[in-house]
């Protein structure tokens, strides 16, 4: 007899598959993703940021990393990428200009970058034999790289947001650092976003009200606020963000994480 797959079966199946994906917030804009096939991905890996007390230990214990994604070149996003890349051989995934500046200014190992992992706005790359795809989308911000605090900034291209789709797992949109812009509505037209990682801190990016408006445009299943509370000037709070989401009747589930916490979406 042919087994009929019910909606409940399908939902349970979805749930079991996505259970295997883990998303860990390191604080600020830094995330670690463990895929269903046990690949390790990092986004904007400032692991030793001041909001993450276990940052130094975590950095030492990162011995296996497959891909490092960067949204732009500022030091609070590049973070510990070079050290991790040198130690683990992780491939750098970023736009062309940022990749070039990472190599020439900060010494990211050139052997761990390639055309296959370097793209640009609008492009979609298939990575790790199709296990992961990434699309580079716009972000309204700046992007430059400095060797250290006293060195002049070097051009690092346009900043980006990243839409990372995992085979057998969720599609994740990391906004990067950005203001609200109306073209965020285009994300929804091309991708069904399961998890949106959205900056809410204000001062250098949009704050809670404009971030809530961005979530409304993208319509994700779950939204996780980031890029707040790391420094005193980043004044946006999850509480204010929640109020702004409610005001706009946004349906997305709000997932507020603590630095070091794991979400199995
Ligand atoms: Zn930033």
mmCIF file of C-alpha atoms and ligand atoms in Angstrom:
data_model
loop_
_atom_site.group_PDB
_atom_site.id
_atom_site.type_symbol
_atom_site.label_atom_id
_atom_site.label_comp_id
_atom_site.label_asym_id
_atom_site.label_seq_id
_atom_site.Cartn_x
_atom_site.Cartn_y
_atom_site.Cartn_z
ATOM 1 C CA UNK A 1 0.000 0.000 0.000
ATOM 2 C CA UNK A 2 1.263 3.438 -0.879
ATOM 3 C CA UNK A 3 2.097 5.485 2.202
ATOM 4 C CA UNK A 4 0.384 8.826 2.155
ATOM 5 C CA UNK A 5 2.567 11.590 3.576
ATOM 6 C CA UNK A 6 0.384 13.845 5.669
ATOM 7 C CA UNK A 7 1.092 17.479 6.430
ATOM 8 C CA UNK A 8 1.904 16.454 10.011
ATOM 9 C CA UNK A 9 4.446 13.898 8.702
ATOM 10 C CA UNK A 10 6.006 16.528 6.489
ATOM 11 C CA UNK A 11 6.225 19.009 9.342
ATOM 12 C CA UNK A 12 7.789 16.394 11.631
ATOM 13 C CA UNK A 13 10.281 15.522 8.893
ATOM 14 C CA UNK A 14 11.178 19.210 8.471
ATOM 15 C CA UNK A 15 11.599 19.500 12.198
ATOM 16 C CA UNK A 16 13.835 16.422 12.480
ATOM 17 C CA UNK A 17 16.045 17.572 9.633
ATOM 18 C CA UNK A 18 16.448 21.103 10.896
ATOM 19 C CA UNK A 19 17.020 19.813 14.442
ATOM 20 C CA UNK A 20 20.436 18.748 13.291
ATOM 21 C CA UNK A 21 21.467 22.270 12.350
ATOM 22 C CA UNK A 22 22.846 24.278 15.236
ATOM 23 C CA UNK A 23 23.224 28.023 15.368
ATOM 24 C CA UNK A 24 25.427 29.516 18.065
ATOM 25 C CA UNK A 25 25.596 33.254 18.739
ATOM 26 C CA UNK A 26 29.010 34.470 19.900
ATOM 27 C CA UNK A 27 27.671 37.963 20.615
ATOM 28 C CA UNK A 28 27.832 41.049 18.348
ATOM 29 C CA UNK A 29 27.433 39.899 14.693
ATOM 30 C CA UNK A 30 29.348 36.622 15.125
ATOM 31 C CA UNK A 31 27.696 33.234 14.611
ATOM 32 C CA UNK A 32 28.789 29.625 14.324
ATOM 33 C CA UNK A 33 26.658 27.205 12.322
ATOM 34 C CA UNK A 34 26.995 23.427 12.530
ATOM 35 C CA UNK A 35 25.234 21.936 9.514
ATOM 36 C CA UNK A 36 23.305 18.675 9.333
ATOM 37 C CA UNK A 37 26.357 17.150 7.583
ATOM 38 C CA UNK A 38 28.613 18.367 10.428
ATOM 39 C CA UNK A 39 30.274 21.206 8.518
ATOM 40 C CA UNK A 40 31.342 24.201 10.603
ATOM 41 C CA UNK A 41 30.626 27.694 9.264
ATOM 42 C CA UNK A 42 31.458 31.003 10.917
ATOM 43 C CA UNK A 43 29.954 34.396 10.096
ATOM 44 C CA UNK A 44 31.786 37.635 11.046
ATOM 45 C CA UNK A 45 33.827 35.721 13.632
ATOM 46 C CA UNK A 46 34.771 38.251 16.289
ATOM 47 C CA UNK A 47 34.853 35.457 18.821
ATOM 48 C CA UNK A 48 36.761 37.463 21.435
ATOM 49 C CA UNK A 49 34.251 40.334 21.527
ATOM 50 C CA UNK A 50 33.652 41.907 24.954
ATOM 51 C CA UNK A 51 30.107 40.475 25.252
ATOM 52 C CA UNK A 52 31.314 36.848 25.098
ATOM 53 C CA UNK A 53 33.004 35.895 28.383
ATOM 54 C CA UNK A 54 34.192 32.473 27.096
ATOM 55 C CA UNK A 55 35.476 33.985 23.846
ATOM 56 C CA UNK A 56 39.186 33.217 24.352
ATOM 57 C CA UNK A 57 38.506 29.560 25.268
ATOM 58 C CA UNK A 58 36.117 29.168 22.356
ATOM 59 C CA UNK A 59 38.690 30.623 19.955
ATOM 60 C CA UNK A 60 41.326 28.137 21.146
ATOM 61 C CA UNK A 61 38.923 25.235 20.791
ATOM 62 C CA UNK A 62 37.948 26.070 17.190
ATOM 63 C CA UNK A 63 40.111 23.450 15.500
ATOM 64 C CA UNK A 64 37.841 22.530 12.578
ATOM 65 C CA UNK A 65 36.205 25.269 10.495
ATOM 66 C CA UNK A 66 35.150 24.781 6.864
ATOM 67 C CA UNK A 67 34.031 28.258 5.801
ATOM 68 C CA UNK A 68 34.399 31.793 7.175
ATOM 69 C CA UNK A 69 31.808 34.240 5.826
ATOM 70 C CA UNK A 70 32.431 37.986 6.095
ATOM 71 C CA UNK A 71 29.849 40.729 5.484
ATOM 72 C CA UNK A 72 32.353 43.622 5.433
ATOM 73 C CA UNK A 73 35.839 44.624 6.468
ATOM 74 C CA UNK A 74 35.396 46.470 9.777
ATOM 75 C CA UNK A 75 37.372 44.993 12.642
ATOM 76 C CA UNK A 76 34.287 44.138 14.715
ATOM 77 C CA UNK A 77 33.304 41.739 11.890
ATOM 78 C CA UNK A 78 36.652 40.445 10.575
ATOM 79 C CA UNK A 79 37.452 39.741 14.223
ATOM 80 C CA UNK A 80 39.565 36.603 14.629
ATOM 81 C CA UNK A 81 39.125 35.440 11.012
ATOM 82 C CA UNK A 82 42.812 35.517 10.060
ATOM 83 C CA UNK A 83 43.958 33.515 13.083
ATOM 84 C CA UNK A 84 41.188 30.946 12.562
ATOM 85 C CA UNK A 85 41.843 30.766 8.812
ATOM 86 C CA UNK A 86 45.562 30.164 9.314
ATOM 87 C CA UNK A 87 45.007 27.486 11.941
ATOM 88 C CA UNK A 88 42.120 25.562 10.408
ATOM 89 C CA UNK A 89 42.505 26.130 6.666
ATOM 90 C CA UNK A 90 38.956 27.521 6.530
ATOM 91 C CA UNK A 91 38.012 28.942 3.138
ATOM 92 C CA UNK A 92 37.149 32.644 3.106
ATOM 93 C CA UNK A 93 33.738 33.478 1.628
ATOM 94 C CA UNK A 94 33.268 37.163 0.856
ATOM 95 C CA UNK A 95 32.944 39.609 -2.001
ATOM 96 C CA UNK A 96 35.886 40.133 -4.347
ATOM 97 C CA UNK A 97 37.201 43.434 -2.963
ATOM 98 C CA UNK A 98 37.015 42.306 0.644
ATOM 99 C CA UNK A 99 38.801 39.052 -0.134
ATOM 100 C CA UNK A 100 41.626 40.971 -1.869
ATOM 101 C CA UNK A 101 42.000 43.344 1.099
ATOM 102 C CA UNK A 102 41.930 40.469 3.594
ATOM 103 C CA UNK A 103 44.886 38.906 1.771
ATOM 104 C CA UNK A 104 46.931 42.048 1.080
ATOM 105 C CA UNK A 105 46.339 43.979 4.321
ATOM 106 C CA UNK A 106 45.718 41.358 6.999
ATOM 107 C CA UNK A 107 47.547 38.363 5.535
ATOM 108 C CA UNK A 108 44.650 35.929 5.191
ATOM 109 C CA UNK A 109 46.242 32.848 3.551
ATOM 110 C CA UNK A 110 45.714 33.265 -0.202
ATOM 111 C CA UNK A 111 45.632 29.481 -0.606
ATOM 112 C CA UNK A 112 42.412 29.473 1.420
ATOM 113 C CA UNK A 113 40.627 31.825 -0.962
ATOM 114 C CA UNK A 114 39.551 31.119 -4.522
ATOM 115 C CA UNK A 115 37.149 32.114 -7.294
ATOM 116 C CA UNK A 116 34.846 29.383 -6.044
ATOM 117 C CA UNK A 117 34.373 31.118 -2.689
ATOM 118 C CA UNK A 118 34.563 34.745 -3.843
ATOM 119 C CA UNK A 119 31.498 36.418 -5.304
ATOM 120 C CA UNK A 120 29.685 39.722 -5.399
ATOM 121 C CA UNK A 121 26.312 41.393 -5.054
ATOM 122 C CA UNK A 122 23.493 39.403 -6.655
ATOM 123 C CA UNK A 123 25.616 36.314 -7.168
ATOM 124 C CA UNK A 124 24.922 32.930 -5.653
ATOM 125 C CA UNK A 125 27.728 30.476 -4.907
ATOM 126 C CA UNK A 126 27.425 26.757 -4.346
ATOM 127 C CA UNK A 127 29.868 25.634 -1.646
ATOM 128 C CA UNK A 128 30.989 22.327 -0.112
ATOM 129 C CA UNK A 129 29.550 20.231 -2.970
ATOM 130 C CA UNK A 130 26.187 21.959 -2.745
ATOM 131 C CA UNK A 131 25.800 21.500 1.003
ATOM 132 C CA UNK A 132 25.719 25.289 1.371
ATOM 133 C CA UNK A 133 24.752 28.114 -0.973
ATOM 134 C CA UNK A 134 25.285 31.804 -0.352
ATOM 135 C CA UNK A 135 23.870 34.834 -2.095
ATOM 136 C CA UNK A 136 25.432 38.262 -1.607
ATOM 137 C CA UNK A 137 22.806 40.978 -1.153
ATOM 138 C CA UNK A 138 23.180 44.714 -0.503
ATOM 139 C CA UNK A 139 23.689 46.379 2.867
ATOM 140 C CA UNK A 140 23.883 50.131 3.439
ATOM 141 C CA UNK A 141 27.058 50.677 5.428
ATOM 142 C CA UNK A 142 30.800 51.179 4.856
ATOM 143 C CA UNK A 143 33.589 48.673 4.354
ATOM 144 C CA UNK A 144 37.317 49.152 4.795
ATOM 145 C CA UNK A 145 40.154 47.256 6.415
ATOM 146 C CA UNK A 146 42.816 48.618 8.735
ATOM 147 C CA UNK A 147 45.988 46.740 9.606
ATOM 148 C CA UNK A 148 45.743 48.251 13.075
ATOM 149 C CA UNK A 149 44.132 51.247 14.779
ATOM 150 C CA UNK A 150 46.860 53.642 13.549
ATOM 151 C CA UNK A 151 46.955 52.511 9.895
ATOM 152 C CA UNK A 152 44.911 54.175 7.166
ATOM 153 C CA UNK A 153 41.745 52.389 6.046
ATOM 154 C CA UNK A 154 42.062 50.359 2.828
ATOM 155 C CA UNK A 155 39.172 50.001 0.379
ATOM 156 C CA UNK A 156 37.269 46.747 0.889
ATOM 157 C CA UNK A 157 34.384 47.094 -1.568
ATOM 158 C CA UNK A 158 30.697 47.310 -0.785
ATOM 159 C CA UNK A 159 29.375 45.821 2.420
ATOM 160 C CA UNK A 160 26.944 42.928 1.967
ATOM 161 C CA UNK A 161 24.244 40.926 3.630
ATOM 162 C CA UNK A 162 24.414 37.147 3.203
ATOM 163 C CA UNK A 163 21.675 34.644 2.481
ATOM 164 C CA UNK A 164 23.019 31.248 3.467
ATOM 165 C CA UNK A 165 20.918 28.208 2.550
ATOM 166 C CA UNK A 166 21.809 24.844 4.121
ATOM 167 C CA UNK A 167 20.883 21.585 2.423
ATOM 168 C CA UNK A 168 18.393 19.823 4.680
ATOM 169 C CA UNK A 169 18.382 22.836 6.981
ATOM 170 C CA UNK A 170 17.250 26.417 7.298
ATOM 171 C CA UNK A 171 17.872 29.401 5.047
ATOM 172 C CA UNK A 172 19.528 32.124 7.102
ATOM 173 C CA UNK A 173 19.721 35.834 6.232
ATOM 174 C CA UNK A 174 22.497 37.747 8.028
ATOM 175 C CA UNK A 175 21.823 41.426 7.318
ATOM 176 C CA UNK A 176 25.409 42.547 7.973
ATOM 177 C CA UNK A 177 25.561 46.106 9.266
ATOM 178 C CA UNK A 178 22.935 48.167 7.519
ATOM 179 C CA UNK A 179 20.172 50.694 7.648
ATOM 180 C CA UNK A 180 16.666 49.765 6.573
ATOM 181 C CA UNK A 181 16.147 49.978 2.812
ATOM 182 C CA UNK A 182 13.074 49.194 0.756
ATOM 183 C CA UNK A 183 14.863 46.701 -1.530
ATOM 184 C CA UNK A 184 15.024 44.299 1.431
ATOM 185 C CA UNK A 185 11.546 43.369 0.196
ATOM 186 C CA UNK A 186 13.252 41.678 -2.781
ATOM 187 C CA UNK A 187 14.803 39.110 -0.436
ATOM 188 C CA UNK A 188 11.338 37.669 0.188
ATOM 189 C CA UNK A 189 10.632 37.411 -3.517
ATOM 190 C CA UNK A 190 13.600 35.077 -4.108
ATOM 191 C CA UNK A 191 14.103 33.310 -0.756
ATOM 192 C CA UNK A 192 11.924 31.921 1.996
ATOM 193 C CA UNK A 193 13.901 33.007 5.032
ATOM 194 C CA UNK A 194 13.713 30.720 8.051
ATOM 195 C CA UNK A 195 16.010 32.744 10.293
ATOM 196 C CA UNK A 196 16.849 36.437 9.952
ATOM 197 C CA UNK A 197 19.834 37.701 11.946
ATOM 198 C CA UNK A 198 19.193 41.424 12.177
ATOM 199 C CA UNK A 199 21.252 44.305 13.570
ATOM 200 C CA UNK A 200 19.280 46.407 16.105
ATOM 201 C CA UNK A 201 21.959 48.325 18.033
ATOM 202 C CA UNK A 202 21.464 51.793 16.515
ATOM 203 C CA UNK A 203 24.321 54.348 16.184
ATOM 204 C CA UNK A 204 26.274 52.468 13.448
ATOM 205 C CA UNK A 205 23.272 50.531 12.072
ATOM 206 C CA UNK A 206 19.505 50.700 12.181
ATOM 207 C CA UNK A 207 17.960 50.625 15.646
ATOM 208 C CA UNK A 208 14.927 48.661 16.913
ATOM 209 C CA UNK A 209 12.231 50.583 15.014
ATOM 210 C CA UNK A 210 13.860 50.471 11.597
ATOM 211 C CA UNK A 211 15.004 46.872 12.201
ATOM 212 C CA UNK A 212 11.384 45.870 12.937
ATOM 213 C CA UNK A 213 10.382 47.466 9.641
ATOM 214 C CA UNK A 214 13.128 45.430 7.909
ATOM 215 C CA UNK A 215 11.749 42.210 9.424
ATOM 216 C CA UNK A 216 8.312 43.126 8.111
ATOM 217 C CA UNK A 217 9.761 43.418 4.585
ATOM 218 C CA UNK A 218 11.633 40.096 4.753
ATOM 219 C CA UNK A 219 8.932 38.067 6.599
ATOM 220 C CA UNK A 220 11.191 35.398 8.155
ATOM 221 C CA UNK A 221 9.906 32.525 10.324
ATOM 222 C CA UNK A 222 12.261 33.454 13.182
ATOM 223 C CA UNK A 223 14.186 36.645 13.862
ATOM 224 C CA UNK A 224 17.265 36.930 16.075
ATOM 225 C CA UNK A 225 18.542 40.382 17.059
ATOM 226 C CA UNK A 226 22.306 41.064 16.996
ATOM 227 C CA UNK A 227 24.858 43.913 16.992
ATOM 228 C CA UNK A 228 23.600 45.460 20.230
ATOM 229 C CA UNK A 229 24.928 45.825 23.778
ATOM 230 C CA UNK A 230 28.573 45.136 22.846
ATOM 231 C CA UNK A 231 29.576 48.761 23.507
ATOM 232 C CA UNK A 232 27.657 51.494 25.377
ATOM 233 C CA UNK A 233 26.835 53.355 22.116
ATOM 234 C CA UNK A 234 24.896 50.353 20.759
ATOM 235 C CA UNK A 235 21.780 51.245 22.717
ATOM 236 C CA UNK A 236 19.108 49.178 20.921
ATOM 237 C CA UNK A 237 17.623 46.438 23.137
ATOM 238 C CA UNK A 238 15.670 43.243 22.415
ATOM 239 C CA UNK A 239 12.832 44.639 24.571
ATOM 240 C CA UNK A 240 12.505 47.768 22.422
ATOM 241 C CA UNK A 241 12.790 45.586 19.307
ATOM 242 C CA UNK A 242 9.969 43.336 20.536
ATOM 243 C CA UNK A 243 7.752 46.382 21.140
ATOM 244 C CA UNK A 244 8.432 47.651 17.619
ATOM 245 C CA UNK A 245 7.669 44.218 16.108
ATOM 246 C CA UNK A 246 4.353 44.074 18.009
ATOM 247 C CA UNK A 247 3.453 47.595 16.945
ATOM 248 C CA UNK A 248 3.756 46.438 13.322
ATOM 249 C CA UNK A 249 1.987 43.091 13.951
ATOM 250 C CA UNK A 250 5.012 41.200 12.618
ATOM 251 C CA UNK A 251 4.377 37.440 12.797
ATOM 252 C CA UNK A 252 8.014 36.257 12.992
ATOM 253 C CA UNK A 253 8.986 34.387 16.159
ATOM 254 C CA UNK A 254 11.464 36.470 18.158
ATOM 255 C CA UNK A 255 14.450 34.455 19.399
ATOM 256 C CA UNK A 256 16.583 36.451 21.809
ATOM 257 C CA UNK A 257 19.878 34.657 22.413
ATOM 258 C CA UNK A 258 22.644 35.117 24.950
ATOM 259 C CA UNK A 259 26.271 35.120 23.777
ATOM 260 C CA UNK A 260 27.426 31.487 23.689
ATOM 261 C CA UNK A 261 23.880 30.125 23.454
ATOM 262 C CA UNK A 262 22.854 27.499 20.864
ATOM 263 C CA UNK A 263 19.632 27.464 18.894
ATOM 264 C CA UNK A 264 18.487 24.281 17.145
ATOM 265 C CA UNK A 265 16.054 25.926 14.766
HETATM 266 ZN ZN1 LIG B 1 29.628 46.399 13.061
#
